[in-house]
Tab-separated table of C-alpha atoms and ligand atoms in Angstrom:
chain	number	residue	atom	x	y	z
C	1	UNK	CA	101.374	95.189	79.688
C	2	UNK	CA	102.131	96.390	83.165
C	3	UNK	CA	98.463	96.965	84.054
C	4	UNK	CA	98.128	94.543	86.976
C	5	UNK	CA	94.310	94.455	86.786
C	6	UNK	CA	94.218	93.051	83.243
C	7	UNK	CA	92.562	89.599	83.152
C	8	UNK	CA	92.553	89.288	86.942
C	9	UNK	CA	89.605	87.628	88.648
C	10	UNK	CA	88.263	90.037	91.228
C	11	UNK	CA	85.419	89.140	93.567
C	12	UNK	CA	83.609	92.315	94.587
C	13	UNK	CA	81.388	91.777	97.628
C	14	UNK	CA	78.664	94.349	98.149
C	15	UNK	CA	76.814	94.544	101.464
C	16	UNK	CA	73.861	96.458	102.905
C	17	UNK	CA	74.885	100.085	103.034
C	18	UNK	CA	73.690	103.082	101.092
C	19	UNK	CA	77.220	103.284	99.661
C	20	UNK	CA	76.286	100.139	97.659
C	21	UNK	CA	75.324	102.397	94.753
C	22	UNK	CA	78.928	103.600	94.546
C	23	UNK	CA	80.106	99.997	94.216
C	24	UNK	CA	78.561	99.948	90.729
C	25	UNK	CA	80.974	102.697	89.690
C	26	UNK	CA	83.853	100.730	91.192
C	27	UNK	CA	82.771	97.556	89.350
C	28	UNK	CA	82.691	99.575	86.149
C	29	UNK	CA	86.165	101.058	86.697
C	30	UNK	CA	87.658	97.627	87.424
C	31	UNK	CA	85.987	96.147	84.340
C	32	UNK	CA	87.206	98.979	82.112
C	33	UNK	CA	90.741	98.316	83.369
C	34	UNK	CA	90.481	94.719	82.103
C	35	UNK	CA	89.420	93.011	85.335
C	36	UNK	CA	87.031	90.059	85.365
C	37	UNK	CA	84.703	91.201	88.096
C	38	UNK	CA	82.377	88.760	89.858
C	39	UNK	CA	80.003	90.668	92.095
C	40	UNK	CA	78.341	89.000	95.073
C	41	UNK	CA	75.518	90.907	96.727
C	42	UNK	CA	74.184	90.165	100.179
C	43	UNK	CA	70.427	90.155	100.612
C	44	UNK	CA	70.515	93.657	102.113
C	45	UNK	CA	72.757	94.957	99.311
C	46	UNK	CA	70.267	93.724	96.712
C	47	UNK	CA	67.629	95.924	98.386
C	48	UNK	CA	69.769	98.985	97.709
C	49	UNK	CA	71.007	98.095	94.205
C	50	UNK	CA	69.835	95.461	91.785
C	51	UNK	CA	72.171	92.667	90.603
C	52	UNK	CA	71.221	93.761	87.091
C	53	UNK	CA	73.044	97.053	87.649
C	54	UNK	CA	76.258	95.162	88.310
C	55	UNK	CA	75.714	92.661	85.510
C	56	UNK	CA	75.266	95.573	83.124
C	57	UNK	CA	78.604	97.163	84.004
C	58	UNK	CA	80.676	93.992	84.396
C	59	UNK	CA	79.171	91.939	81.571
C	60	UNK	CA	79.243	88.990	83.984
C	61	UNK	CA	76.687	87.381	86.226
C	62	UNK	CA	76.179	89.111	89.572
C	63	UNK	CA	75.546	86.583	92.339
C	64	UNK	CA	72.998	86.614	95.143
C	65	UNK	CA	72.227	84.155	97.928
C	66	UNK	CA	69.675	82.320	95.780
C	67	UNK	CA	72.604	81.106	93.641
C	68	UNK	CA	73.745	79.066	96.621
C	69	UNK	CA	70.765	76.797	96.043
C	70	UNK	CA	70.819	76.742	92.253
C	71	UNK	CA	72.172	74.024	89.938
C	72	UNK	CA	75.787	74.652	90.947
C	73	UNK	CA	74.796	75.749	94.413
C	74	UNK	CA	76.959	73.429	96.471
C	75	UNK	CA	80.154	74.526	94.718
C	76	UNK	CA	79.363	78.104	93.709
C	77	UNK	CA	81.333	79.734	96.510
C	78	UNK	CA	84.277	77.367	96.056
C	79	UNK	CA	84.430	78.141	92.332
C	80	UNK	CA	84.334	81.901	92.879
C	81	UNK	CA	86.854	81.715	95.714
C	82	UNK	CA	89.348	79.457	93.955
C	83	UNK	CA	89.666	81.526	90.818
C	84	UNK	CA	89.848	84.873	92.644
C	85	UNK	CA	93.116	86.805	92.470
C	86	UNK	CA	91.716	89.359	94.883
C	87	UNK	CA	88.594	89.868	96.904
C	88	UNK	CA	87.273	93.291	97.842
C	89	UNK	CA	84.244	93.921	100.012
C	90	UNK	CA	82.981	97.471	99.415
C	91	UNK	CA	80.932	98.680	101.120
C	92	UNK	CA	81.443	96.388	104.110
C	93	UNK	CA	78.712	96.857	106.728
C	94	UNK	CA	79.334	96.420	110.461
C	95	UNK	CA	77.381	93.162	110.256
C	96	UNK	CA	79.559	91.709	107.496
C	97	UNK	CA	82.733	92.832	109.296
C	98	UNK	CA	81.556	90.935	112.372
C	99	UNK	CA	80.821	87.814	110.314
C	100	UNK	CA	84.207	87.971	108.620
C	101	UNK	CA	86.008	88.495	111.910
C	102	UNK	CA	84.347	85.454	113.465
C	103	UNK	CA	84.506	83.158	110.462
C	104	UNK	CA	80.740	82.943	109.968
C	105	UNK	CA	79.690	81.610	106.608
C	106	UNK	CA	75.967	82.110	106.429
C	107	UNK	CA	75.592	83.696	103.012
C	108	UNK	CA	77.286	83.388	99.618
C	109	UNK	CA	79.619	86.329	100.285
C	110	UNK	CA	80.924	85.203	103.675
C	111	UNK	CA	81.146	81.587	102.446
C	112	UNK	CA	83.277	82.763	99.530
C	113	UNK	CA	85.456	84.920	101.818
C	114	UNK	CA	86.088	81.911	104.047
C	115	UNK	CA	86.924	79.664	101.110
C	116	UNK	CA	89.181	82.196	99.344
C	117	UNK	CA	92.944	82.148	99.617
C	118	UNK	CA	93.728	85.504	98.039
C	119	UNK	CA	94.283	89.022	99.404
C	120	UNK	CA	91.134	90.392	101.045
C	121	UNK	CA	90.478	94.141	100.961
C	122	UNK	CA	87.646	95.597	102.994
C	123	UNK	CA	86.150	99.093	102.806
C	124	UNK	CA	83.949	99.639	105.889
C	125	UNK	CA	80.878	101.875	105.579
C	126	UNK	CA	78.505	102.543	108.443
C	127	UNK	CA	77.246	105.197	110.782
C	128	UNK	CA	79.891	106.845	112.978
C	129	UNK	CA	78.496	105.406	116.210
C	130	UNK	CA	78.511	101.869	114.818
C	131	UNK	CA	82.072	102.312	113.623
C	132	UNK	CA	83.249	103.613	117.002
C	133	UNK	CA	81.498	100.817	118.923
C	134	UNK	CA	84.025	98.628	120.773
C	135	UNK	CA	82.557	95.529	119.099
C	136	UNK	CA	83.253	96.896	115.620
C	137	UNK	CA	86.707	98.088	116.649
C	138	UNK	CA	87.531	94.661	118.101
C	139	UNK	CA	86.355	93.019	114.868
C	140	UNK	CA	88.559	95.355	112.836
C	141	UNK	CA	91.531	94.478	115.073
C	142	UNK	CA	90.910	90.794	114.408
C	143	UNK	CA	90.787	91.381	110.661
C	144	UNK	CA	93.945	93.532	110.736
C	145	UNK	CA	95.800	90.825	112.620
C	146	UNK	CA	94.827	88.427	109.830
C	147	UNK	CA	96.382	90.781	107.278
C	148	UNK	CA	93.089	91.847	105.823
C	149	UNK	CA	93.703	95.214	104.127
C	150	UNK	CA	91.311	97.763	105.633
C	151	UNK	CA	90.668	100.800	103.465
C	152	UNK	CA	89.071	103.692	105.310
C	153	UNK	CA	86.456	104.524	106.380
C	154	UNK	CA	86.677	108.178	105.413
C	155	UNK	CA	85.334	111.120	107.362
C	156	UNK	CA	82.516	113.332	106.166
C	157	UNK	CA	78.760	113.429	105.646
C	158	UNK	CA	76.956	110.266	106.768
C	159	UNK	CA	73.545	109.033	105.631
C	160	UNK	CA	72.197	109.732	109.131
C	161	UNK	CA	72.713	113.419	108.439
C	162	UNK	CA	75.570	113.558	110.924
C	163	UNK	CA	79.177	114.037	110.032
C	164	UNK	CA	81.934	111.712	111.194
C	165	UNK	CA	84.053	108.683	110.409
C	166	UNK	CA	82.188	105.921	108.593
C	167	UNK	CA	81.894	106.894	104.917
C	168	UNK	CA	83.062	104.389	102.355
C	169	UNK	CA	86.273	105.472	100.636
C	170	UNK	CA	85.463	106.771	97.133
C	171	UNK	CA	85.529	104.304	94.199
C	172	UNK	CA	88.588	105.987	92.619
C	173	UNK	CA	90.670	105.389	95.748
C	174	UNK	CA	89.375	101.807	96.079
C	175	UNK	CA	90.350	101.181	92.469
C	176	UNK	CA	93.842	102.477	93.339
C	177	UNK	CA	94.053	100.128	96.321
C	178	UNK	CA	93.122	97.123	94.149
C	179	UNK	CA	95.677	98.115	91.514
C	180	UNK	CA	98.373	98.509	94.168
C	181	UNK	CA	97.598	95.135	95.729
C	182	UNK	CA	97.587	93.286	92.403
C	183	UNK	CA	100.901	94.916	91.370
C	184	UNK	CA	102.700	93.898	94.547
C	185	UNK	CA	104.307	90.718	93.293
C	186	UNK	CA	105.731	92.379	90.157
C	187	UNK	CA	109.358	92.291	88.949
C	188	UNK	CA	110.275	95.423	90.925
C	189	UNK	CA	108.872	94.063	94.204
C	190	UNK	CA	110.996	95.104	97.144
C	191	UNK	CA	112.848	97.736	95.123
C	192	UNK	CA	112.761	101.473	95.592
C	193	UNK	CA	112.267	103.799	92.639
C	194	UNK	CA	112.377	107.595	92.898
C	195	UNK	CA	110.480	109.638	90.325
C	196	UNK	CA	110.533	113.429	90.043
C	197	UNK	CA	107.676	115.168	88.278
C	198	UNK	CA	106.279	118.563	87.375
C	199	UNK	CA	108.076	121.851	87.116
C	200	UNK	CA	109.832	123.703	89.894
C	201	UNK	CA	108.928	127.250	90.879
C	202	UNK	CA	111.515	129.845	91.853
C	203	UNK	CA	110.259	132.673	94.047
C	204	UNK	CA	110.573	136.295	92.942
C	205	UNK	CA	108.614	137.594	95.918
C	206	UNK	CA	105.958	136.053	98.217
C	207	UNK	CA	103.412	136.210	95.366
C	208	UNK	CA	105.294	135.657	92.134
C	209	UNK	CA	107.350	132.777	90.829
C	210	UNK	CA	109.291	131.758	87.749
C	211	UNK	CA	107.554	128.605	86.576
C	212	UNK	CA	107.407	126.456	83.441
C	213	UNK	CA	104.777	124.607	81.438
C	214	UNK	CA	105.391	121.103	82.794
C	215	UNK	CA	102.098	119.395	83.661
C	216	UNK	CA	103.630	116.539	85.662
C	217	UNK	CA	101.655	113.985	83.623
C	218	UNK	CA	104.679	112.026	82.348
C	219	UNK	CA	106.237	111.859	85.809
C	220	UNK	CA	103.006	110.712	87.458
C	221	UNK	CA	102.560	108.082	84.739
C	222	UNK	CA	106.094	106.829	85.470
C	223	UNK	CA	105.292	106.611	89.179
C	224	UNK	CA	102.125	104.616	88.400
C	225	UNK	CA	103.983	102.266	86.054
C	226	UNK	CA	106.656	101.619	88.700
C	227	UNK	CA	103.928	100.841	91.260
C	228	UNK	CA	102.205	98.522	88.774
C	229	UNK	CA	105.463	96.582	88.554
C	230	UNK	CA	105.649	96.243	92.323
C	231	UNK	CA	108.185	98.972	93.189
C	232	UNK	CA	108.063	101.128	96.284
C	233	UNK	CA	107.778	104.614	94.833
C	234	UNK	CA	108.846	108.002	96.160
C	235	UNK	CA	107.269	110.661	93.964
C	236	UNK	CA	108.950	114.042	94.367
C	237	UNK	CA	106.737	116.580	92.690
C	238	UNK	CA	106.642	120.278	91.982
C	239	UNK	CA	103.271	122.031	92.369
C	240	UNK	CA	100.841	120.188	90.053
C	241	UNK	CA	97.165	119.431	90.556
C	242	UNK	CA	97.412	115.683	89.975
C	243	UNK	CA	96.215	112.924	92.268
C	244	UNK	CA	98.884	110.816	93.920
C	245	UNK	CA	98.925	107.264	92.492
C	246	UNK	CA	97.791	104.888	95.261
C	247	UNK	CA	100.765	103.617	97.217
C	248	UNK	CA	103.255	106.293	96.167
C	249	UNK	CA	104.958	108.301	98.882
C	250	UNK	CA	104.592	111.858	97.633
C	251	UNK	CA	107.013	114.593	98.588
C	252	UNK	CA	105.894	118.080	97.569
C	253	UNK	CA	108.535	120.633	96.709
C	254	UNK	CA	108.569	124.032	95.068
C	255	UNK	CA	112.082	125.105	94.135
C	256	UNK	CA	114.985	123.323	92.427
C	257	UNK	CA	116.925	123.556	95.704
C	258	UNK	CA	114.089	121.817	97.590
C	259	UNK	CA	113.887	119.155	94.890
C	260	UNK	CA	117.634	118.562	95.185
C	261	UNK	CA	117.319	118.102	98.948
C	262	UNK	CA	114.347	115.746	98.608
C	263	UNK	CA	116.128	113.636	95.976
C	264	UNK	CA	119.303	113.394	98.042
C	265	UNK	CA	117.322	112.365	101.127
C	266	UNK	CA	115.517	109.642	99.164
C	267	UNK	CA	118.577	108.226	97.376
C	268	UNK	CA	119.969	105.652	99.822
C	269	UNK	CA	119.229	102.136	98.564
C	270	UNK	CA	117.279	103.396	95.523
C	271	UNK	CA	117.400	101.132	92.494
C	272	UNK	CA	116.496	103.879	90.068
C	273	UNK	CA	116.045	107.614	89.924
C	274	UNK	CA	113.879	108.874	87.068
C	275	UNK	CA	114.210	112.645	86.690
C	276	UNK	CA	111.119	113.548	84.700
C	277	UNK	CA	110.800	116.933	86.412
C	278	UNK	CA	111.330	120.129	84.469
C	279	UNK	CA	113.771	121.678	86.902
C	280	UNK	CA	114.269	125.429	86.554
C	281	UNK	CA	117.758	126.295	85.366
C	282	UNK	CA	117.777	129.770	86.882
C	283	UNK	CA	116.508	131.280	90.105
C	284	UNK	CA	116.384	134.880	91.350
C	285	UNK	CA	119.547	135.661	93.305
C	286	UNK	CA	117.319	136.615	96.219
C	287	UNK	CA	113.568	136.638	96.587
C	288	UNK	CA	112.047	139.899	97.813
C	289	UNK	CA	110.695	139.564	101.351
C	290	UNK	CA	107.603	141.652	100.545
C	291	UNK	CA	105.431	141.862	97.456
C	292	UNK	CA	107.132	144.070	94.857
C	293	UNK	CA	104.821	147.050	94.309
C	294	UNK	CA	103.971	148.504	90.932
C	295	UNK	CA	104.903	151.997	92.155
C	296	UNK	CA	108.482	150.832	92.714
C	297	UNK	CA	108.972	150.766	88.936
C	298	UNK	CA	109.847	147.841	86.682
C	299	UNK	CA	112.042	145.549	88.765
C	300	UNK	CA	115.294	144.096	87.541
C	301	UNK	CA	115.486	140.478	88.560
C	302	UNK	CA	119.014	139.079	88.669
C	303	UNK	CA	119.195	135.363	88.108
C	304	UNK	CA	121.697	132.694	89.046
C	305	UNK	CA	121.981	129.026	88.185
C	306	UNK	CA	120.046	126.431	90.170
C	307	UNK	CA	121.865	123.275	91.262
C	308	UNK	CA	121.989	120.593	88.558
C	309	UNK	CA	120.355	117.733	90.445
C	310	UNK	CA	121.476	114.972	88.103
C	311	UNK	CA	125.116	116.112	88.251
C	312	UNK	CA	124.993	116.025	92.035
C	313	UNK	CA	123.413	112.584	91.902
C	314	UNK	CA	126.265	111.413	89.646
C	315	UNK	CA	128.787	112.497	92.297
C	316	UNK	CA	126.780	110.769	95.012
C	317	UNK	CA	126.599	107.593	92.920
C	318	UNK	CA	130.395	107.534	92.557
C	319	UNK	CA	130.701	107.591	96.315
C	320	UNK	CA	127.916	105.211	97.313
C	321	UNK	CA	126.773	103.183	94.308
C	322	UNK	CA	123.211	104.522	94.693
C	323	UNK	CA	121.061	104.908	92.746
C	324	UNK	CA	121.963	101.928	90.624
C	325	UNK	CA	120.332	103.529	87.585
C	326	UNK	CA	119.797	107.154	86.670
C	327	UNK	CA	117.331	108.107	83.981
C	328	UNK	CA	116.906	111.623	82.618
C	329	UNK	CA	114.615	113.428	80.214
C	330	UNK	CA	115.682	115.904	77.569
C	331	UNK	CA	112.962	118.281	76.483
C	332	UNK	CA	114.344	120.037	73.423
C	333	UNK	CA	113.163	122.461	70.798
C	334	UNK	CA	116.131	121.893	68.451
C	335	UNK	CA	119.061	119.512	67.977
C	336	UNK	CA	117.083	116.814	69.793
C	337	UNK	CA	119.453	113.867	69.600
C	338	UNK	CA	122.777	115.774	69.855
C	339	UNK	CA	121.583	117.710	72.897
C	340	UNK	CA	120.124	114.603	74.503
C	341	UNK	CA	123.355	112.634	73.955
C	342	UNK	CA	125.382	115.459	75.455
C	343	UNK	CA	123.147	115.400	78.564
C	344	UNK	CA	123.354	111.591	78.762
C	345	UNK	CA	127.150	111.756	78.896
C	346	UNK	CA	127.636	114.907	80.983
C	347	UNK	CA	125.091	113.841	83.609
C	348	UNK	CA	126.400	110.223	83.577
C	349	UNK	CA	122.971	108.726	82.899
C	350	UNK	CA	122.121	105.113	82.073
C	351	UNK	CA	119.254	106.176	79.846
C	352	UNK	CA	117.788	109.421	78.576
C	353	UNK	CA	114.379	109.937	77.005
C	354	UNK	CA	114.470	112.744	74.451
C	355	UNK	CA	111.361	114.497	73.256
C	356	UNK	CA	110.751	117.385	70.898
C	357	UNK	CA	108.415	119.609	72.859
C	358	UNK	CA	107.448	121.669	69.837
C	359	UNK	CA	105.771	118.637	68.215
C	360	UNK	CA	101.995	119.096	68.520
C	361	UNK	CA	101.334	115.611	69.830
C	362	UNK	CA	104.197	115.524	72.335
C	363	UNK	CA	105.559	117.494	75.254
C	364	UNK	CA	103.728	119.501	77.884
C	365	UNK	CA	100.051	119.164	78.858
C	366	UNK	CA	99.009	116.747	76.033
C	367	UNK	CA	98.434	113.079	76.898
C	368	UNK	CA	100.705	111.686	74.200
C	369	UNK	CA	104.451	111.730	73.802
C	370	UNK	CA	107.010	110.985	71.098
C	371	UNK	CA	110.204	109.801	72.657
C	372	UNK	CA	113.622	108.537	71.573
C	373	UNK	CA	115.629	106.557	74.103
C	374	UNK	CA	119.421	106.936	74.112
C	375	UNK	CA	121.898	104.699	75.922
C	376	UNK	CA	125.565	105.318	76.826
C	377	UNK	CA	126.796	102.595	74.412
C	378	UNK	CA	125.514	104.674	71.476
C	379	UNK	CA	122.272	102.725	70.955
C	380	UNK	CA	119.111	104.681	70.244
C	381	UNK	CA	115.535	103.488	70.130
C	382	UNK	CA	112.742	105.630	68.696
C	383	UNK	CA	109.367	104.822	70.183
C	384	UNK	CA	106.236	105.493	68.133
C	385	UNK	CA	103.661	108.088	69.208
C	386	UNK	CA	102.329	106.732	72.491
C	387	UNK	CA	100.236	107.842	75.412
C	388	UNK	CA	102.273	109.054	78.368
C	389	UNK	CA	101.183	105.903	80.206
C	390	UNK	CA	102.622	103.740	77.438
C	391	UNK	CA	105.847	105.733	77.379
C	392	UNK	CA	106.096	105.255	81.139
C	393	UNK	CA	105.544	101.525	80.792
C	394	UNK	CA	108.184	101.265	78.035
C	395	UNK	CA	110.760	103.141	80.133
C	396	UNK	CA	110.081	101.006	83.202
C	397	UNK	CA	110.476	97.816	81.176
C	398	UNK	CA	113.869	99.111	79.887
C	399	UNK	CA	114.836	99.893	83.486
C	400	UNK	CA	114.044	96.315	84.524
C	401	UNK	CA	116.251	95.027	81.671
C	402	UNK	CA	119.100	97.323	82.661
C	403	UNK	CA	118.816	96.335	86.318
C	404	UNK	CA	118.901	92.666	85.365
C	405	UNK	CA	121.959	93.185	83.158
C	406	UNK	CA	123.746	95.058	85.919
C	407	UNK	CA	122.791	92.588	88.626
C	408	UNK	CA	125.957	90.529	88.016
C	409	UNK	CA	127.774	93.360	89.803
C	410	UNK	CA	125.295	94.696	92.352
C	411	UNK	CA	126.579	97.453	94.634
C	412	UNK	CA	127.904	96.017	97.865
C	413	UNK	CA	125.450	96.266	100.734
C	414	UNK	CA	128.180	98.052	102.738
C	415	UNK	CA	128.010	100.785	100.095
C	416	UNK	CA	124.570	101.799	101.310
C	417	UNK	CA	125.133	105.156	103.027
W	1	CTP	N1	117.841	118.505	85.497
W	1	CTP	C1	118.378	118.481	86.758
W	1	CTP	N2	118.706	119.648	87.389
W	1	CTP	C2	118.550	120.826	86.767
W	1	CTP	C3	118.023	120.867	85.452
W	1	CTP	C4	117.660	119.681	84.846
W	1	CTP	O1	118.564	117.395	87.312
W	1	CTP	N3	118.875	121.947	87.393
W	1	CTP	C5	117.466	117.230	84.853
W	1	CTP	C6	116.056	117.171	84.321
W	1	CTP	O2	115.166	116.637	85.286
W	1	CTP	C7	116.188	116.225	83.139
W	1	CTP	C8	117.601	116.470	82.653
W	1	CTP	O3	118.304	117.095	83.730
W	1	CTP	O4	116.082	114.865	83.483
W	1	CTP	C9	117.671	117.368	81.463
W	1	CTP	O5	116.957	118.562	81.720
W	1	CTP	P1	116.946	119.752	80.705
W	1	CTP	O6	116.214	120.906	81.291
W	1	CTP	O7	116.517	119.236	79.367
W	1	CTP	O8	118.500	120.038	80.593
W	1	CTP	P2	119.453	121.111	81.205
W	1	CTP	O9	120.632	120.381	81.767
W	1	CTP	O10	118.713	121.995	82.128
W	1	CTP	O11	119.904	121.878	79.888
W	1	CTP	P3	119.092	122.956	78.983
W	1	CTP	O12	117.921	123.439	79.812
W	1	CTP	O13	120.097	123.999	78.738
W	1	CTP	O14	118.669	122.238	77.758
């Protein structure tokens, strides 16, 4: 399992802000991802949302200040702090930020924060004026200097009716930040992985393009799996409406030529390039400068080949040693394994994932995939029907193995262009 949230102890601190109701959604998301979520509410937070709400979504006790004085009172905060893998305070009010910044420990949450020795993430939420106040800004500077991870606040509608900076970042993005933080120490920590995703679009005129059916889902799942294992990820994507996995550096491209340029620019010092994108093979020789009008008659569109990105990467690798591993995908409608093997050899890949896109449960837009992995030494490995997330995880684990095997002869640092 690469899911870094699984079985992790997460302390979720909730403070007195109207955004407290959104923290219940966050607690639910973290729990569904396998996290063991201990919620601590401040007295003000418990006025906005009941501890029972949190208990109901986490299946665990939600703590309030009264627990400080219960049977285990004198050690409650130490227990919660010691077992925590990560602590997140969301929403964090201006008052709690000030207490954290100055080391005050006058409630169960701030006591626990002071006793904890794990990463601390804080999502401020308050009115714009309070956020802009020099006192709050100075407190945030203190927290930043202590390597507290500050997430947001976002801009937009505030409870006061005004609009400005002070909204808590949405639960989905906070979930992403927790996942990113917990994945940091993984086996790919400190390594760069490039993933391409989605289909490219080749312009016919300013309105029309030649596109393909790629949804980008497999590529985005690969980017997420690489992040979960600690990699630094550059995600080069064609036009798809998918959210960027938290922590990935996304580069948006349209055409095959733009994707080639983005890949080449990202290559230096990359451990692996995973080409999951469905790159167009042909592009119009020239795109019309103006919209082609119906009255002009049926146009004849002359096509030419696009650059083969993986072939160019193979040439670059011969010169520089980067990327250390190149992984391709072969989407086929016939002759699956023969065609995939041919691509593996001709594009000088270390691994190719072949899938039959005519199978109902595999290929474009569906969430599952049926993939066979082929290696240059002739080995093949057929994976069962899996979700695209599981396929991504399996491929990343193979990449780690291959990197480890090859690490006896790492490229010389002077080879880095
Ligand atoms: N690819 C690439 N540059 C291209 C076309 C494809 O780098 N211009 C990559 C894809 O990202 C994929 C692999 O090559 O990882 C195989 O892509 P595919 O479209 O299956 O193969 P083609 O070489 O384009 O051959 P064909 O379309 O004729 O099957």
